[in-house]
Short mmCIF file of C-alpha atoms in Angstrom, two decimals:
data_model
loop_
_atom_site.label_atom_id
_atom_site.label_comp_id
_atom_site.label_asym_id
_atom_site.label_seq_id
_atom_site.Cartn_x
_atom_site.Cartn_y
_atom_site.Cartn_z
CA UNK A 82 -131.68 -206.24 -0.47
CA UNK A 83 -131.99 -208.54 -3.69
CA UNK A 84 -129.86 -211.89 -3.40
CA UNK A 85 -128.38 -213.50 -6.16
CA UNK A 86 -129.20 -217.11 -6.51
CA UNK A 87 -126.22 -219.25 -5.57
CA UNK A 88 -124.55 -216.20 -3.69
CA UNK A 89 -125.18 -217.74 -0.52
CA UNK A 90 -123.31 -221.04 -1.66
CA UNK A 91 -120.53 -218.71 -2.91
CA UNK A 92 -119.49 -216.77 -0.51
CA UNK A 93 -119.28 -219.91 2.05
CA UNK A 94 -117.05 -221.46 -0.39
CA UNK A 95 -115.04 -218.43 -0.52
CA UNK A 96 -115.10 -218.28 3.33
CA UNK A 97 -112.00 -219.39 5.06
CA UNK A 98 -113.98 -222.08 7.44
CA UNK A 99 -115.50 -223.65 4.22
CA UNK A 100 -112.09 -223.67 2.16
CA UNK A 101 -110.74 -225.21 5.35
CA UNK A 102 -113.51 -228.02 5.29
CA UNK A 103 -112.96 -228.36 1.73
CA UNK A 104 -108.90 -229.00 2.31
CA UNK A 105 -109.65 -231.24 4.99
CA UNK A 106 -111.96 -233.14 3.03
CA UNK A 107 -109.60 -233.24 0.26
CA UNK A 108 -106.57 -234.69 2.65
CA UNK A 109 -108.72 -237.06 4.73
CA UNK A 110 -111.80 -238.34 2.46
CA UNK A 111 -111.55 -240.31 -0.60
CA UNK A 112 -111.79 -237.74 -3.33
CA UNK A 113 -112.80 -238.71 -7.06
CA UNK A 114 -109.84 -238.63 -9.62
CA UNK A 115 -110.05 -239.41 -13.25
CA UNK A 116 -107.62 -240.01 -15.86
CA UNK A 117 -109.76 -241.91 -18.25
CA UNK A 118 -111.42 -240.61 -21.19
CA UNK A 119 -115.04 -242.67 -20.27
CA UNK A 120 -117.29 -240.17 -18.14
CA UNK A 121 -119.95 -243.47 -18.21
CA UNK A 122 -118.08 -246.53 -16.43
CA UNK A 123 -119.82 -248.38 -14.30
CA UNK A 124 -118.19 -250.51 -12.06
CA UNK A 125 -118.08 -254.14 -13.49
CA UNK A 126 -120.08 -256.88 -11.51
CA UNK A 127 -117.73 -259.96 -10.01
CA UNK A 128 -118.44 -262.24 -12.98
CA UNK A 129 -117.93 -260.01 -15.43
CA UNK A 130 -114.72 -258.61 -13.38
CA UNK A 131 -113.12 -262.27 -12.81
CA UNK A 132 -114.22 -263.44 -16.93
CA UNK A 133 -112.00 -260.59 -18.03
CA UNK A 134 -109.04 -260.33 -15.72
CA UNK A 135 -105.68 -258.76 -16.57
CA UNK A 136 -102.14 -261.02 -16.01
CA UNK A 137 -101.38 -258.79 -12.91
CA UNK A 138 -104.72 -259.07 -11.35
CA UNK A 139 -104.64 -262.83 -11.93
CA UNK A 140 -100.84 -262.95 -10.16
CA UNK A 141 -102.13 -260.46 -7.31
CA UNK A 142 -105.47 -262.75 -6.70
CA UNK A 143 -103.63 -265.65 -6.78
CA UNK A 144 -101.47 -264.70 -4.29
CA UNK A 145 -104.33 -262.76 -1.63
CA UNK A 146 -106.10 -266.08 -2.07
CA UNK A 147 -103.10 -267.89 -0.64
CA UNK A 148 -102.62 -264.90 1.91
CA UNK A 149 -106.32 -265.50 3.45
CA UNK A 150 -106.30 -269.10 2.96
CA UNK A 151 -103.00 -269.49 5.78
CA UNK A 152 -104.06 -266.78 8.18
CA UNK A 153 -107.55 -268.47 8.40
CA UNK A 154 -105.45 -271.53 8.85
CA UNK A 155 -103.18 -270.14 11.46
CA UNK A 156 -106.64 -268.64 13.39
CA UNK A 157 -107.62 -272.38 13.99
CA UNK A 158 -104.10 -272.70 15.42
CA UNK A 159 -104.95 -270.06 17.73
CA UNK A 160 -108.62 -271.26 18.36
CA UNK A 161 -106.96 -274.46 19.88
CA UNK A 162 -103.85 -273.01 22.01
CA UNK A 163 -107.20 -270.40 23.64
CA UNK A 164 -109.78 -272.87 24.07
CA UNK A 165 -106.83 -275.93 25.89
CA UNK A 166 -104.73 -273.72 27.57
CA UNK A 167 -106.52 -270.42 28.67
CA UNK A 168 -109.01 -271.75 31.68
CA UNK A 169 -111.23 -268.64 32.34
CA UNK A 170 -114.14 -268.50 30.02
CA UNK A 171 -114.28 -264.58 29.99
CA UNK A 172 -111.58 -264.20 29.14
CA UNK A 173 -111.02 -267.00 26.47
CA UNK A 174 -114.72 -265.20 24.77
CA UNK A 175 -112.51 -262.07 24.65
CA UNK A 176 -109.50 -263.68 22.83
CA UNK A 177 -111.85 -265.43 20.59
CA UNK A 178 -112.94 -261.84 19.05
CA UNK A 179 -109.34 -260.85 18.62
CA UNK A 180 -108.22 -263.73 17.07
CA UNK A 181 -110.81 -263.04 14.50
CA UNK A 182 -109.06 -259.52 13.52
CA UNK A 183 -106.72 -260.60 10.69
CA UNK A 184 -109.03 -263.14 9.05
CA UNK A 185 -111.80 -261.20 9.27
CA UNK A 186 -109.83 -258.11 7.34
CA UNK A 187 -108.23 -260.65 4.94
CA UNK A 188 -110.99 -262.37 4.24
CA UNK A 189 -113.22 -258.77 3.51
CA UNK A 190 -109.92 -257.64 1.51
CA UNK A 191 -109.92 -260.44 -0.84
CA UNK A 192 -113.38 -259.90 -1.44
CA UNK A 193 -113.18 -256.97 -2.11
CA UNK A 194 -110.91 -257.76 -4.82
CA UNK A 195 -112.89 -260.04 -6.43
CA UNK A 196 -116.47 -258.33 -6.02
CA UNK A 197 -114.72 -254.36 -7.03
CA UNK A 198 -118.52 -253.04 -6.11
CA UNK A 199 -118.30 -254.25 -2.86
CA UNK A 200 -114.75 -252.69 -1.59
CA UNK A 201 -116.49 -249.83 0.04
CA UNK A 202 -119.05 -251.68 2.21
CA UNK A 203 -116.27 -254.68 3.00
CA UNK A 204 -114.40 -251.66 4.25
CA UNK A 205 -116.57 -250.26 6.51
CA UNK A 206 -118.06 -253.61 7.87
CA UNK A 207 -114.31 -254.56 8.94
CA UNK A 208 -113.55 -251.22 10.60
CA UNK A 209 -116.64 -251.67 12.32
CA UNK A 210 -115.39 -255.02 13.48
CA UNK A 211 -112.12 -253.51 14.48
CA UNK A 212 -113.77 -250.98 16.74
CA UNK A 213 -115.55 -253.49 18.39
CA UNK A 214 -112.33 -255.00 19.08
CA UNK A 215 -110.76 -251.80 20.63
CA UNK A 216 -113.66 -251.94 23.17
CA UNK A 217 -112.97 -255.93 23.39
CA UNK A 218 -109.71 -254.67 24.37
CA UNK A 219 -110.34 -252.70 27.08
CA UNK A 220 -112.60 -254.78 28.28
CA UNK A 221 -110.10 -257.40 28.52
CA UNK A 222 -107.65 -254.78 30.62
CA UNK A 223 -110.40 -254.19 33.21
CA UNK A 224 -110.81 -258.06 33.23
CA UNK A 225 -107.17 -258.68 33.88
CA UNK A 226 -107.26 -256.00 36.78
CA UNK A 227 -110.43 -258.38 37.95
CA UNK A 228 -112.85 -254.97 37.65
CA UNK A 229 -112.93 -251.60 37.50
CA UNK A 230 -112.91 -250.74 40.92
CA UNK A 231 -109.44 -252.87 41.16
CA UNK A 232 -108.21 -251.24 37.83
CA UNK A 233 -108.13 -247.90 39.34
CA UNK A 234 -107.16 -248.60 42.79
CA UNK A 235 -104.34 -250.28 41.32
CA UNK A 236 -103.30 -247.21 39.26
CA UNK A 237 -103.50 -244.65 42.19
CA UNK A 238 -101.86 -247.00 44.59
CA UNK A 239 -98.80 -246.79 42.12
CA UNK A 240 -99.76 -243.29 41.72
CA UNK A 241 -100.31 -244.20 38.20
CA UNK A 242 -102.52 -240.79 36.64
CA UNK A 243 -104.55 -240.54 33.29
CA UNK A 244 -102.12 -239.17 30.97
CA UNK A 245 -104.26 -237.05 28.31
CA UNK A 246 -101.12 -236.77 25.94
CA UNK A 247 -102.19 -240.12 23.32
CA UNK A 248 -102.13 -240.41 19.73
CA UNK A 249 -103.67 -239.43 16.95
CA UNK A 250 -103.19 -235.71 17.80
CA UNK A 251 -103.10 -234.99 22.13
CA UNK A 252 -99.19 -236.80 21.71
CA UNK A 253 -98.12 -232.83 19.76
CA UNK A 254 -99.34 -231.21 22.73
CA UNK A 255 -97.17 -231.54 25.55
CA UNK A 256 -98.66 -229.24 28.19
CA UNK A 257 -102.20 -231.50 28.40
CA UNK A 258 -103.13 -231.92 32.42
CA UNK A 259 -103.48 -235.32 33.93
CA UNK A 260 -106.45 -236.79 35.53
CA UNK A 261 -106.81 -239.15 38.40
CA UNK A 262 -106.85 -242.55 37.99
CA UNK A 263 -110.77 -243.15 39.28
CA UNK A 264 -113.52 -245.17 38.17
CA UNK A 265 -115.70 -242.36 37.03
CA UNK A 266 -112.42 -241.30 34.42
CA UNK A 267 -111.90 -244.87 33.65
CA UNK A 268 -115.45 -245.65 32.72
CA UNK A 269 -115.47 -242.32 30.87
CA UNK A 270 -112.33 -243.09 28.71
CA UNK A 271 -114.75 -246.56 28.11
CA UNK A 272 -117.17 -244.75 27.00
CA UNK A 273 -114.76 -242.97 24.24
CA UNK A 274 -114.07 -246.26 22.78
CA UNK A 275 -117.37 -247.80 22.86
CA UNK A 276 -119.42 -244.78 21.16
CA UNK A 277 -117.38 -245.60 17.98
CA UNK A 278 -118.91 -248.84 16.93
CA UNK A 279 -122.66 -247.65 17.96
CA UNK A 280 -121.45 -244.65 15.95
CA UNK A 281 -120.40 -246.64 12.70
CA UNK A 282 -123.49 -248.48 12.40
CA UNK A 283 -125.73 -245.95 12.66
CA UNK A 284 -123.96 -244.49 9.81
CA UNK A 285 -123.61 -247.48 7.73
CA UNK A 286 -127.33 -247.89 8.22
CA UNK A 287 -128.69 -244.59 7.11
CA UNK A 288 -125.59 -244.37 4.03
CA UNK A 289 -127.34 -247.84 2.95
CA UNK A 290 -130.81 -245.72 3.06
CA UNK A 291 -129.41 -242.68 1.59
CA UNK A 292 -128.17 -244.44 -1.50
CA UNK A 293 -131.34 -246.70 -1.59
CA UNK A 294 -133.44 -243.90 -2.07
CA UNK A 295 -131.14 -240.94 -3.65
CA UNK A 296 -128.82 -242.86 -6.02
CA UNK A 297 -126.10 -240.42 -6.95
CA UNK A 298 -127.33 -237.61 -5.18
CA UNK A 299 -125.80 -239.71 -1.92
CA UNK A 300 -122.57 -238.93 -2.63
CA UNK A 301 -122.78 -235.46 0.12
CA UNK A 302 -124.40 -236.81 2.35
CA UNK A 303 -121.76 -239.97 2.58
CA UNK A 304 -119.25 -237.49 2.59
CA UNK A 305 -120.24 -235.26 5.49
CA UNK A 306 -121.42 -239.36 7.30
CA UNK A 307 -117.16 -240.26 6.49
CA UNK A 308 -116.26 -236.82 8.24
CA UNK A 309 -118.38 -238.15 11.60
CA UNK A 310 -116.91 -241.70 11.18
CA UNK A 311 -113.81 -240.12 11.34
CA UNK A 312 -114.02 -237.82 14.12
CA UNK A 313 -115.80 -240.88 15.73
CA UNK A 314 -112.47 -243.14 15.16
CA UNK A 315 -109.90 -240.34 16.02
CA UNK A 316 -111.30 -240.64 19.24
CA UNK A 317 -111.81 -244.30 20.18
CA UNK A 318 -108.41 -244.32 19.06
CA UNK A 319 -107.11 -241.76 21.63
CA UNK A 320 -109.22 -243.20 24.43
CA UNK A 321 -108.18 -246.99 24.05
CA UNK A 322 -104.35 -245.45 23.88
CA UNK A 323 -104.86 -243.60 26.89
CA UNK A 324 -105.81 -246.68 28.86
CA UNK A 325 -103.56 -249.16 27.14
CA UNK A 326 -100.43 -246.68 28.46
CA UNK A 327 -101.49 -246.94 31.90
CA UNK A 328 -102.10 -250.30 32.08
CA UNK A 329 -98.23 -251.25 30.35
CA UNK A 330 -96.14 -251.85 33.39
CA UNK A 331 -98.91 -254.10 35.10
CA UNK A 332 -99.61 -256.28 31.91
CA UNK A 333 -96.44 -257.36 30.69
CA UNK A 334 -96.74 -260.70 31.89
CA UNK A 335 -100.33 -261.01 29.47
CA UNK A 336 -98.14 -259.15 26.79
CA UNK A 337 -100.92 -256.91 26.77
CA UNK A 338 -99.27 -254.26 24.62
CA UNK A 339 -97.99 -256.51 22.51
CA UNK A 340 -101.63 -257.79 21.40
CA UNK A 341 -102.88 -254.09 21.59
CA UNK A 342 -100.16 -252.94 19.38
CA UNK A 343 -100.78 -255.87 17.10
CA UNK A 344 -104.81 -254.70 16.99
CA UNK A 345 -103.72 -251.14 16.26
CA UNK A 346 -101.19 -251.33 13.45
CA UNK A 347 -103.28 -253.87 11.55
CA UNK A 348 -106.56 -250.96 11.63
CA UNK A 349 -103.84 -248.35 10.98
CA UNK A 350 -103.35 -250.83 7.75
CA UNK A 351 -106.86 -251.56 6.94
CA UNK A 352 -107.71 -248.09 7.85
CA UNK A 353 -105.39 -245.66 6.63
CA UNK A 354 -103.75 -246.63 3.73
CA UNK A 355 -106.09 -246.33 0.63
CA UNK A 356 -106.99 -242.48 1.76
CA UNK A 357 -103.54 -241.40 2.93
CA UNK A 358 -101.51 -243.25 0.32
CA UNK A 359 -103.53 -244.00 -2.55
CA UNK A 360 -105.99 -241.19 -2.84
CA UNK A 361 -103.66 -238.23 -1.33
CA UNK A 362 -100.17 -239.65 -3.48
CA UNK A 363 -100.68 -242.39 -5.66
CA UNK A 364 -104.29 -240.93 -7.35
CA UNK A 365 -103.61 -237.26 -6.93
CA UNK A 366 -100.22 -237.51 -9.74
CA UNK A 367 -102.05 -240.32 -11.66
CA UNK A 368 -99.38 -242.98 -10.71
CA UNK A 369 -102.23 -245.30 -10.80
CA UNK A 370 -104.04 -245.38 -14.76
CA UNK A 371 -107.44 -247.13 -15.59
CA UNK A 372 -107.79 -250.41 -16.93
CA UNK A 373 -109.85 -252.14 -19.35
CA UNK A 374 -112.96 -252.44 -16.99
CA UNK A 375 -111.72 -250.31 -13.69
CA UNK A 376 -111.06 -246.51 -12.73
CA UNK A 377 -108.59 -245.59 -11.38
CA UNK A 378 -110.10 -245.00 -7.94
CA UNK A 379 -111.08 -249.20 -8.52
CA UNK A 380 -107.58 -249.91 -9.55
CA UNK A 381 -106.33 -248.25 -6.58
CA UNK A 382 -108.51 -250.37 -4.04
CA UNK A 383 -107.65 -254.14 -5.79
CA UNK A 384 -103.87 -252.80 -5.29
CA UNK A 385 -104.47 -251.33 -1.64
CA UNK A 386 -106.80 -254.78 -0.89
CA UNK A 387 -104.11 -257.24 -2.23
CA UNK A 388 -101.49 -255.04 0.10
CA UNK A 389 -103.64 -255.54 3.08
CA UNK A 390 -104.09 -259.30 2.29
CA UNK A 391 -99.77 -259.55 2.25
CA UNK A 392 -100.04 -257.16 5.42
CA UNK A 393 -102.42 -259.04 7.71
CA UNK A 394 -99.81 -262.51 6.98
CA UNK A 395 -97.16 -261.09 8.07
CA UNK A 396 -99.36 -259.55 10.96
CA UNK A 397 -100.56 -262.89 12.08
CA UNK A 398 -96.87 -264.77 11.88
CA UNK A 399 -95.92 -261.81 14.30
CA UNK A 400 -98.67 -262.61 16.45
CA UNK A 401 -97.86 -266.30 16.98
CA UNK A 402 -94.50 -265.31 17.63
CA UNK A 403 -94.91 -262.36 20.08
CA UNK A 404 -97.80 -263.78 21.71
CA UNK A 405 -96.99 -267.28 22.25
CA UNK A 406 -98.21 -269.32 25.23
CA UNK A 407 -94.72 -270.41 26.55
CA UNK A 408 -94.36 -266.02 27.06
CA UNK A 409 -97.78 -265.30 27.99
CA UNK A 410 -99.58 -265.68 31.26
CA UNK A 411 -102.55 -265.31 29.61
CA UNK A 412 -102.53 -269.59 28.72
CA UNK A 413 -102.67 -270.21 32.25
CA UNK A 414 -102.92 -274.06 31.53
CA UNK A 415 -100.24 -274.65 29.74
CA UNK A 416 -97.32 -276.93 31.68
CA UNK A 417 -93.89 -275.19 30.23
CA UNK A 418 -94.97 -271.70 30.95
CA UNK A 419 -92.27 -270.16 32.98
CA UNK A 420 -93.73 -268.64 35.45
CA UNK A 421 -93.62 -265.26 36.45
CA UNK A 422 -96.45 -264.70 39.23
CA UNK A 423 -97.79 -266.50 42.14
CA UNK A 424 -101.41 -266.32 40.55
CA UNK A 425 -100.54 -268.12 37.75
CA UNK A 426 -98.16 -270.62 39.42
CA UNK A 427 -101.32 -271.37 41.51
CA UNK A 428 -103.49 -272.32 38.89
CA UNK A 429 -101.37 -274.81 37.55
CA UNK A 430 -100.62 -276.42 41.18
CA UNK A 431 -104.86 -276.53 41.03
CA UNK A 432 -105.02 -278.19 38.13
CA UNK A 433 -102.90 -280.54 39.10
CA UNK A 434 -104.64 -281.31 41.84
#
């Protein structure tokens, strides 16, 4: 039997599992649109970008600039409340990494805005820090239980199981089993949210390889690395919802959920929106055109950046307001706390002392 060349390639495109790879790839990885008559731009470097800007990108810079500037400010407000008035030193290491969420994505946003070359990489370096903080997160729970082995007796005294039904995707299924609430599932639902950052950076490192060595001919191989990063994501996600719902009813006086929810819709922001908005709506009718040294695919990232920037303000003002000491057991030190719990009432009488 004599085979074609290129038949192979073909017929798995006109297979059902490849079109099916190729949809989801179209609906969940950023896809290359064009309405601009130059097949040779090249993305313009940061001086060249920020000699020639447009009105609107002056306005929009202008105002991401101010953005970073007072949630970088309002993180030194935090610093201090965490390092006076939060008297375990765990625990205050663990808030220090969440308090660095929003400035660390506004600060890689407006970057990105300036410096259009580097909006890919900013992006992945700040979900990478993100994931670290879903694991910082957890971590944080099993501190608050004082352990593992006290986070799930806890749960089965109260007869508390592992419910399997979490976002992104278990939540549509409503017949998922339950687990118990041991140390071995606990540590493995750990493990789901810690295999995502080890997973992004071995991806980021061989993508910085692959495009070091093959140029253009990268673009596959980053493609099939976003489908991993994905999959990777989709299911720290799940795991660090699975143990956040649990853990709701014990937490509240640490507002827990409050600061988890916080975490999670700012990396839904960061995360989500230039793929599911931009490149799946806004790109895919043209609503977004080319400019005089941008694509469109750049035009839509210095929009979805400057979006983020506005996002991650309004973000942190929430946090200071939700999170406050005078609510949150967490600032254990701090005199007007009403207090809600012998444990914490103690270590104010100690202090005293």
């Amino acid at each position: 039997m004599e085979l074609v060349p290129g038949s192979l390639n073909k017929n798995m495109t006109n297979h059902p599992i490849g079109s099916a790879f190729r949809l989801i790839g179209s609906l969940m990885l950023p896809q290359d649109y064009s309405n601009c008559s130059d097949d040779k731009h090249d993305t313009p470097s940061a001086y060249d970008f920020l000699t020639h800007l447009e009105k609107f990108q002056f306005i929009l810079l202008s105002l991401a600039l101010f953005c970073t500037l007072i949630v970088i400010g309002m993180s030194f407000i935090h610093w201090y409340y965490v390092y006076n008035y939060v008297s375990i030193e765990k625990r205050r290491n663990k808030l220090y990494w969440l308090i660095a969420v929003f400035p660390v994505a506004c600060t890689c946003s407006f970057v990105a805005m300036c410096a259009p070359r580097t909006s890919v990489i900013l992006t992945c370096i700040g979900v990478l820090y993100y994931l670290m903080c879903l694991f910082v997160i957890v971590s944080l729970a099993r501190h608050l239980f004082g352990g593992r082995e006290s986070f799930s007796t806890c749960l089965q005294y109260d007869s508390r199981p592992i419910d399997f039904r979490s976002p992104p995707f278990c939540c549509l299924i409503p017949c998922l089993p339950t687990a118990q609430s041991t140390e071995k599932n606990i540590r493995r639902l750990e493990w789901c949210v810690l295999q995502a950052p080890i997973v992004r950076s071995i991806i980021i490192f061989s993508d910085v390889i692959a495009v070091s060595e093959l140029r253009e001919d990268a673009i596959p191989f980053i493609r099939y690395s976003d489908m991993a990063t994905l999959c990777s994501l989709l299911l720290a996600i799940f795991g660090v919802h699975t143990l956040a719902r649990v853990t709701s009813n014990k937490l509240s006086a640490y507002c827990f959920m409050s600061m988890f929810r916080l975490v999670d819709i700012s990396l839904l922001f960061f995360s989500a929106q230039q793929p599911v908005i931009f490149q799946n709506v806004l790109l895919r009718f043209n609503l977004i055109s080319c400019g005089p040294l941008l694509s469109p695919q750049e035009n839509a990232y210095f929009v979805c950046n400057f979006i983020i920037c506005c996002e991650m303000l309004l973000l942190s003002l929430l946090s200071t307001i939700l999170l406050a000491p005078r609510f949150n057991a967490m600032f254990d030190l701090y005199r007007s706390l009403p207090m809600s719990d012998q444990s914490t009432e103690q270590s104010i009488i100690d202090n005293e002392i």
